[in-house]
């Protein structure tokens, strides 16, 4: 089913993101973890893609398994960095054959070990969006950044570029993680002001280990509120307490979003069934 049909129902959705195995050696354990999340029957799931193509086969395989075994709709991520048109067509053919209707079209970042020119046939995700829409009957989404993308000259430039992506055919947007909902509300206001009308789905990352904070900041440059820093200071050395506090913080963010009219929430639960389950339990009456 196309994600736009799910979103059009105007019901609260809670979706989870998982990643595919990076190598064949860890295939079974990573698949088991991803399937553990699928067994919770979320509204839909998305499966990430290793930029540069390293895990492309596994993205489709995991997404197909989730749909067939658990009846959960999926979105397969696809990046265009280092890819030529033929690579993209091959990836889309595999998705179609596997019954995947939804693609999250991304530029991706140049992998560390990549040799050569990474952007030849495609320079931005908007070009990939256009290609996918022209190639087949897919529902296509894209990424957006409430605090601005790290390469963007300014936040307003980033929103102008985001409009190009939507004009190219992007039907929904999922945000980078953020830890302060006011940043999201502010972004949403600016996005709507720029004439972008597609659904914008907030991406919530439950931080359940202290070292995840540094990684999250490095990856996305996101702002870490004082309230969250205190949690890490107090519970960072106690893994069980940190997990509980991280799930509680994410729960709080989600409740505030839903209370303010945001019906569709995406969670970066990353193959951790206990985290996805913790959130589902905390929100059981709200997402019923
Ligand atoms: P784009 O939309 O192309 O934007 C990249 C930069 O280019 C921005 O600064 C933008 O302002 C600028 N830009 C865009 N269009 C133009 C234009 N026409 N002219 C000038 N500048 C322009 N990475 C992975 O490798 N695998 C994944 O599975 C994955 N999943 C993700 C899921 C989400 C929800 C998010 C938020 C990110 C994900 N990423 C993933 C990371 C993503 O690949 C990187 O953040 C990457 O740096 C940008 O990708 P993009 O699709 O947002 O790029």
Short mmCIF file of C-alpha atoms and ligand atoms in Angstrom, two decimals:
data_model
loop_
_atom_site.label_atom_id
_atom_site.label_comp_id
_atom_site.label_asym_id
_atom_site.label_seq_id
_atom_site.Cartn_x
_atom_site.Cartn_y
_atom_site.Cartn_z
CA UNK A 1 0.00 0.00 0.00
CA UNK A 2 1.19 3.50 -0.73
CA UNK A 3 2.09 5.57 2.30
CA UNK A 4 0.00 8.48 1.05
CA UNK A 5 -3.09 6.23 1.45
CA UNK A 6 -2.12 5.44 5.06
CA UNK A 7 -1.49 9.12 5.85
CA UNK A 8 -4.76 10.20 4.21
CA UNK A 9 -6.74 8.18 6.79
CA UNK A 10 -6.18 10.98 9.28
CA UNK A 11 -5.47 8.53 12.10
CA UNK A 12 -2.53 8.52 14.46
CA UNK A 13 0.35 6.44 13.10
CA UNK A 14 3.47 5.28 14.91
CA UNK A 15 6.10 3.89 12.55
CA UNK A 16 9.54 2.43 13.21
CA UNK A 17 12.82 2.52 11.32
CA UNK A 18 15.22 -0.40 11.04
CA UNK A 19 18.53 -0.94 9.27
CA UNK A 20 19.54 -3.92 7.11
CA UNK A 21 22.56 -6.20 7.71
CA UNK A 22 25.84 -4.65 6.49
CA UNK A 23 27.44 -8.02 5.75
CA UNK A 24 26.28 -11.55 5.09
CA UNK A 25 28.05 -12.64 8.28
CA UNK A 26 25.63 -10.73 10.54
CA UNK A 27 22.59 -11.19 8.30
CA UNK A 28 20.61 -13.52 10.53
CA UNK A 29 21.03 -11.59 13.80
CA UNK A 30 20.18 -8.22 12.20
CA UNK A 31 17.21 -9.71 10.35
CA UNK A 32 15.96 -11.24 13.61
CA UNK A 33 16.17 -7.85 15.35
CA UNK A 34 14.36 -6.06 12.49
CA UNK A 35 11.66 -8.73 12.43
CA UNK A 36 11.32 -8.37 16.22
CA UNK A 37 10.29 -4.74 15.64
CA UNK A 38 7.93 -5.80 12.82
CA UNK A 39 6.24 -8.29 15.16
CA UNK A 40 4.88 -5.27 17.11
CA UNK A 41 2.70 -4.43 14.05
CA UNK A 42 3.56 -0.73 13.74
CA UNK A 43 1.61 1.45 11.27
CA UNK A 44 4.47 1.00 8.77
CA UNK A 45 8.25 0.57 8.83
CA UNK A 46 11.13 2.06 6.91
CA UNK A 47 14.36 0.26 6.07
CA UNK A 48 17.54 2.28 5.64
CA UNK A 49 20.07 1.96 2.81
CA UNK A 50 23.85 2.04 2.95
CA UNK A 51 24.86 5.02 0.80
CA UNK A 52 27.10 3.85 -2.02
CA UNK A 53 25.10 0.68 -2.44
CA UNK A 54 26.78 -1.62 0.10
CA UNK A 55 23.52 -2.85 1.64
CA UNK A 56 21.08 -2.23 -1.20
CA UNK A 57 20.25 -5.90 -1.70
CA UNK A 58 19.59 -6.33 1.99
CA UNK A 59 17.31 -3.27 2.23
CA UNK A 60 14.90 -4.83 -0.25
CA UNK A 61 15.23 -8.30 1.29
CA UNK A 62 14.47 -7.08 4.82
CA UNK A 63 11.57 -4.89 3.63
CA UNK A 64 10.12 -7.78 1.63
CA UNK A 65 10.41 -10.11 4.66
CA UNK A 66 8.64 -7.57 6.90
CA UNK A 67 5.76 -7.23 4.44
CA UNK A 68 5.39 -10.95 3.74
CA UNK A 69 5.86 -12.34 7.25
CA UNK A 70 4.23 -9.58 9.31
CA UNK A 71 1.91 -7.79 6.87
CA UNK A 72 3.49 -4.43 7.79
CA UNK A 73 3.84 -1.91 4.93
CA UNK A 74 7.37 -0.71 4.29
CA UNK A 75 9.32 2.16 2.80
CA UNK A 76 12.68 1.23 1.30
CA UNK A 77 15.31 3.97 1.48
CA UNK A 78 17.43 4.57 -1.65
CA UNK A 79 20.41 6.91 -2.07
CA UNK A 80 21.85 8.25 -5.33
CA UNK A 81 25.40 9.14 -4.22
CA UNK A 82 27.83 7.12 -6.33
CA UNK A 83 24.97 5.65 -8.37
CA UNK A 84 24.36 5.87 -12.10
CA UNK A 85 20.94 5.76 -13.75
CA UNK A 86 21.25 2.03 -14.42
CA UNK A 87 21.99 1.29 -10.73
CA UNK A 88 18.85 3.19 -9.72
CA UNK A 89 16.72 1.42 -12.34
CA UNK A 90 18.02 -1.97 -11.13
CA UNK A 91 17.24 -1.10 -7.50
CA UNK A 92 13.72 0.04 -8.46
CA UNK A 93 13.13 -3.16 -10.48
CA UNK A 94 14.06 -5.22 -7.40
CA UNK A 95 11.70 -3.17 -5.22
CA UNK A 96 8.83 -3.61 -7.66
CA UNK A 97 9.45 -7.37 -7.86
CA UNK A 98 9.42 -7.52 -4.05
CA UNK A 99 6.08 -5.68 -3.82
CA UNK A 100 7.50 -2.48 -2.29
CA UNK A 101 5.44 0.59 -3.21
CA UNK A 102 7.22 3.27 -1.17
CA UNK A 103 10.69 4.73 -1.59
CA UNK A 104 12.47 7.32 0.56
CA UNK A 105 14.62 9.08 -2.04
CA UNK A 106 17.87 10.42 -0.60
CA UNK A 107 21.05 11.97 -1.86
CA UNK A 108 23.19 10.21 0.76
CA UNK A 109 26.72 11.17 1.77
CA UNK A 110 29.95 10.15 0.06
CA UNK A 111 31.14 6.95 1.80
CA UNK A 112 34.62 7.23 3.41
CA UNK A 113 36.16 4.62 1.10
CA UNK A 114 34.50 5.93 -2.10
CA UNK A 115 36.92 6.58 -4.95
CA UNK A 116 36.03 8.88 -7.86
CA UNK A 117 33.29 11.41 -8.47
CA UNK A 118 30.31 10.64 -6.22
CA UNK A 119 27.76 12.84 -8.00
CA UNK A 120 27.55 12.17 -11.72
CA UNK A 121 24.02 11.29 -12.86
CA UNK A 122 22.47 12.77 -9.71
CA UNK A 123 23.54 15.70 -7.55
CA UNK A 124 20.54 16.15 -5.27
CA UNK A 125 17.70 14.03 -3.96
CA UNK A 126 15.24 16.07 -6.06
CA UNK A 127 16.77 14.55 -9.22
CA UNK A 128 16.33 11.06 -7.76
CA UNK A 129 12.71 11.85 -6.86
CA UNK A 130 12.04 12.93 -10.44
CA UNK A 131 13.70 9.80 -11.82
CA UNK A 132 11.69 7.44 -9.57
CA UNK A 133 8.38 9.13 -10.35
CA UNK A 134 9.10 8.88 -14.10
CA UNK A 135 10.31 5.27 -13.87
CA UNK A 136 7.53 3.51 -12.02
CA UNK A 137 4.41 3.64 -9.95
CA UNK A 138 6.03 4.40 -6.58
CA UNK A 139 5.02 6.64 -3.73
CA UNK A 140 8.12 8.76 -3.11
CA UNK A 141 9.18 10.52 0.07
CA UNK A 142 12.22 12.56 1.07
CA UNK A 143 14.18 13.83 4.05
CA UNK A 144 14.04 17.26 5.65
CA UNK A 145 15.98 19.00 8.40
CA UNK A 146 14.23 21.17 11.02
CA UNK A 147 17.61 22.59 12.10
CA UNK A 148 18.86 22.92 8.51
CA UNK A 149 20.98 20.43 6.56
CA UNK A 150 24.69 20.60 7.40
CA UNK A 151 25.65 21.52 3.79
CA UNK A 152 23.01 24.24 3.42
CA UNK A 153 24.15 27.85 3.16
CA UNK A 154 21.24 28.90 5.38
CA UNK A 155 18.01 27.46 6.77
CA UNK A 156 15.97 29.51 4.32
CA UNK A 157 18.09 28.22 1.41
CA UNK A 158 17.49 24.70 2.64
CA UNK A 159 13.72 25.27 2.56
CA UNK A 160 13.92 26.70 -0.97
CA UNK A 161 15.75 23.50 -1.98
CA UNK A 162 13.18 21.40 -0.13
CA UNK A 163 10.43 23.03 -2.22
CA UNK A 164 12.32 21.90 -5.36
CA UNK A 165 12.26 18.34 -4.03
CA UNK A 166 8.52 18.49 -3.43
CA UNK A 167 7.93 20.09 -6.84
CA UNK A 168 9.88 17.18 -8.36
CA UNK A 169 7.23 14.77 -7.01
CA UNK A 170 8.11 14.10 -3.35
CA UNK A 171 4.82 13.16 -1.66
CA UNK A 172 5.80 13.22 2.03
CA UNK A 173 8.77 14.28 4.13
CA UNK A 174 10.34 12.68 7.18
CA UNK A 175 12.45 14.88 9.45
CA UNK A 176 15.87 14.42 10.88
CA UNK A 177 15.77 13.82 14.64
CA UNK A 178 15.27 16.77 16.99
CA UNK A 179 15.02 16.93 20.78
CA UNK A 180 13.07 20.15 21.17
CA UNK A 181 9.58 20.15 19.64
CA UNK A 182 9.58 23.94 19.29
CA UNK A 183 12.24 23.52 16.60
CA UNK A 184 9.84 21.28 14.67
CA UNK A 185 6.84 23.61 15.08
CA UNK A 186 8.93 26.55 13.88
CA UNK A 187 10.19 24.56 10.89
CA UNK A 188 6.67 23.40 9.99
CA UNK A 189 5.47 27.00 9.99
CA UNK A 190 8.27 28.01 7.61
CA UNK A 191 7.72 25.00 5.37
CA UNK A 192 4.01 25.79 5.01
CA UNK A 193 4.83 29.45 4.43
CA UNK A 194 7.08 28.33 1.54
CA UNK A 195 4.10 26.60 -0.07
CA UNK A 196 5.07 23.03 0.82
CA UNK A 197 1.82 21.23 1.57
CA UNK A 198 2.81 17.53 1.72
CA UNK A 199 2.74 15.67 5.08
CA UNK A 200 5.81 16.35 7.23
CA UNK A 201 6.43 13.41 9.57
CA UNK A 202 8.55 14.16 12.64
CA UNK A 203 11.37 11.67 13.24
CA UNK A 204 11.93 10.95 16.93
CA UNK A 205 15.14 9.30 18.14
CA UNK A 206 14.91 7.74 21.61
CA UNK A 207 18.38 8.23 23.09
CA UNK A 208 18.91 5.28 25.40
CA UNK A 209 22.71 5.28 25.71
CA UNK A 210 24.83 8.25 26.74
CA UNK A 211 27.28 7.88 23.82
CA UNK A 212 24.40 8.16 21.31
CA UNK A 213 24.11 11.86 22.13
CA UNK A 214 27.57 12.71 20.79
CA UNK A 215 26.90 10.61 17.67
CA UNK A 216 23.54 12.28 17.09
CA UNK A 217 25.07 15.75 17.39
CA UNK A 218 27.96 14.80 15.08
CA UNK A 219 25.63 13.32 12.50
CA UNK A 220 22.97 15.98 12.40
CA UNK A 221 24.27 18.97 14.33
CA UNK A 222 21.04 18.89 16.34
CA UNK A 223 20.48 20.97 19.42
CA UNK A 224 20.49 19.12 22.76
CA UNK A 225 18.25 20.86 25.33
CA UNK A 226 19.46 21.36 28.91
CA UNK A 227 16.63 19.14 30.16
CA UNK A 228 17.99 16.28 28.09
CA UNK A 229 21.62 16.97 29.11
CA UNK A 230 20.57 16.62 32.77
CA UNK A 231 19.09 13.21 32.04
CA UNK A 232 22.32 12.03 30.42
CA UNK A 233 24.42 13.49 33.28
CA UNK A 234 22.29 11.77 35.90
CA UNK A 235 21.62 8.38 34.25
CA UNK A 236 24.36 8.05 31.59
CA UNK A 237 26.35 5.55 33.67
CA UNK A 238 23.37 3.37 34.49
CA UNK A 239 22.30 1.66 31.22
CA UNK A 240 18.92 0.41 32.48
CA UNK A 241 18.00 3.80 33.97
CA UNK A 242 19.26 5.64 30.87
CA UNK A 243 17.10 3.44 28.64
CA UNK A 244 14.03 4.09 30.77
CA UNK A 245 14.69 7.85 30.85
CA UNK A 246 15.37 7.97 27.08
CA UNK A 247 12.10 6.18 26.30
CA UNK A 248 10.26 8.51 28.71
CA UNK A 249 11.78 11.61 27.03
CA UNK A 250 10.80 10.36 23.56
CA UNK A 251 7.30 9.47 24.86
CA UNK A 252 6.95 13.01 26.16
CA UNK A 253 7.98 14.48 22.80
CA UNK A 254 5.48 12.25 20.97
CA UNK A 255 2.59 13.08 23.32
CA UNK A 256 3.27 16.80 22.86
CA UNK A 257 3.35 16.40 19.05
CA UNK A 258 0.08 14.47 18.99
CA UNK A 259 -1.53 16.94 21.39
CA UNK A 260 -0.59 19.69 18.92
CA UNK A 261 -2.27 17.97 15.99
CA UNK A 262 0.64 16.00 14.50
CA UNK A 263 -0.84 12.58 13.77
CA UNK A 264 2.05 10.77 12.11
CA UNK A 265 5.15 10.00 14.14
CA UNK A 266 8.22 8.12 12.92
CA UNK A 267 10.60 6.59 15.48
CA UNK A 268 14.27 5.84 14.93
CA UNK A 269 14.06 2.71 17.05
CA UNK A 270 16.85 1.11 14.99
CA UNK A 271 16.28 -2.65 15.41
CA UNK A 272 15.66 -2.38 19.15
CA UNK A 273 12.42 -4.18 19.88
CA UNK A 274 12.50 -3.27 23.57
CA UNK A 275 12.62 0.45 22.74
CA UNK A 276 9.82 0.24 20.17
CA UNK A 277 7.75 -1.82 22.61
CA UNK A 278 8.46 0.59 25.48
CA UNK A 279 7.09 3.47 23.41
CA UNK A 280 4.08 1.49 22.20
CA UNK A 281 3.22 0.56 25.79
CA UNK A 282 3.60 4.14 27.03
CA UNK A 283 1.31 5.37 24.24
CA UNK A 284 -1.14 2.45 24.15
CA UNK A 285 -4.31 4.47 24.83
CA UNK A 286 -3.17 7.39 22.68
CA UNK A 287 -2.41 5.44 19.50
CA UNK A 288 -5.36 3.02 19.83
P1 LIG B 1 19.17 16.70 -0.57
O1 LIG B 1 17.71 16.87 -0.43
O2 LIG B 1 19.72 16.57 -1.95
O3 LIG B 1 19.89 17.92 0.17
C1 LIG B 1 21.30 17.90 0.41
C2 LIG B 1 21.84 19.30 0.45
O4 LIG B 1 21.80 19.89 -0.85
C3 LIG B 1 21.05 20.25 1.35
O5 LIG B 1 21.95 21.12 1.99
C4 LIG B 1 20.15 21.00 0.38
O6 LIG B 1 19.81 22.29 0.87
C5 LIG B 1 21.05 21.08 -0.85
N1 LIG B 1 20.29 21.12 -2.12
C6 LIG B 1 19.26 20.32 -2.46
N2 LIG B 1 18.82 20.63 -3.71
C7 LIG B 1 19.62 21.64 -4.14
C8 LIG B 1 19.67 22.38 -5.36
N3 LIG B 1 18.83 22.15 -6.36
N4 LIG B 1 20.63 23.36 -5.47
C9 LIG B 1 21.50 23.60 -4.47
N5 LIG B 1 21.50 22.91 -3.30
C10 LIG B 1 20.57 21.96 -3.15
N6 LIG B 1 21.48 8.31 4.51
C11 LIG B 1 21.80 7.08 4.02
O7 LIG B 1 22.92 6.87 3.55
N7 LIG B 1 20.89 6.05 4.06
C12 LIG B 1 19.63 6.20 4.56
O8 LIG B 1 18.84 5.25 4.58
C13 LIG B 1 19.27 7.49 5.08
N8 LIG B 1 18.02 7.72 5.57
C14 LIG B 1 17.70 8.98 6.01
C15 LIG B 1 16.37 9.22 6.45
C16 LIG B 1 16.00 10.47 6.93
C17 LIG B 1 14.58 10.71 7.39
C18 LIG B 1 16.97 11.53 6.98
C19 LIG B 1 16.59 12.87 7.53
C20 LIG B 1 18.26 11.30 6.51
C21 LIG B 1 18.64 10.04 6.02
N9 LIG B 1 19.92 9.79 5.52
C22 LIG B 1 20.25 8.54 5.03
C23 LIG B 1 20.95 10.85 5.52
C24 LIG B 1 20.98 11.66 4.19
O9 LIG B 1 21.40 10.82 3.14
C25 LIG B 1 21.98 12.81 4.38
O10 LIG B 1 21.49 13.70 5.35
C26 LIG B 1 22.42 13.55 3.14
O11 LIG B 1 23.49 14.42 3.50
C27 LIG B 1 21.37 14.42 2.48
O12 LIG B 1 20.43 13.69 1.84
P2 LIG B 1 19.06 14.41 1.30
O13 LIG B 1 18.31 13.39 0.57
O14 LIG B 1 18.41 15.15 2.38
O15 LIG B 1 19.73 15.44 0.26
#
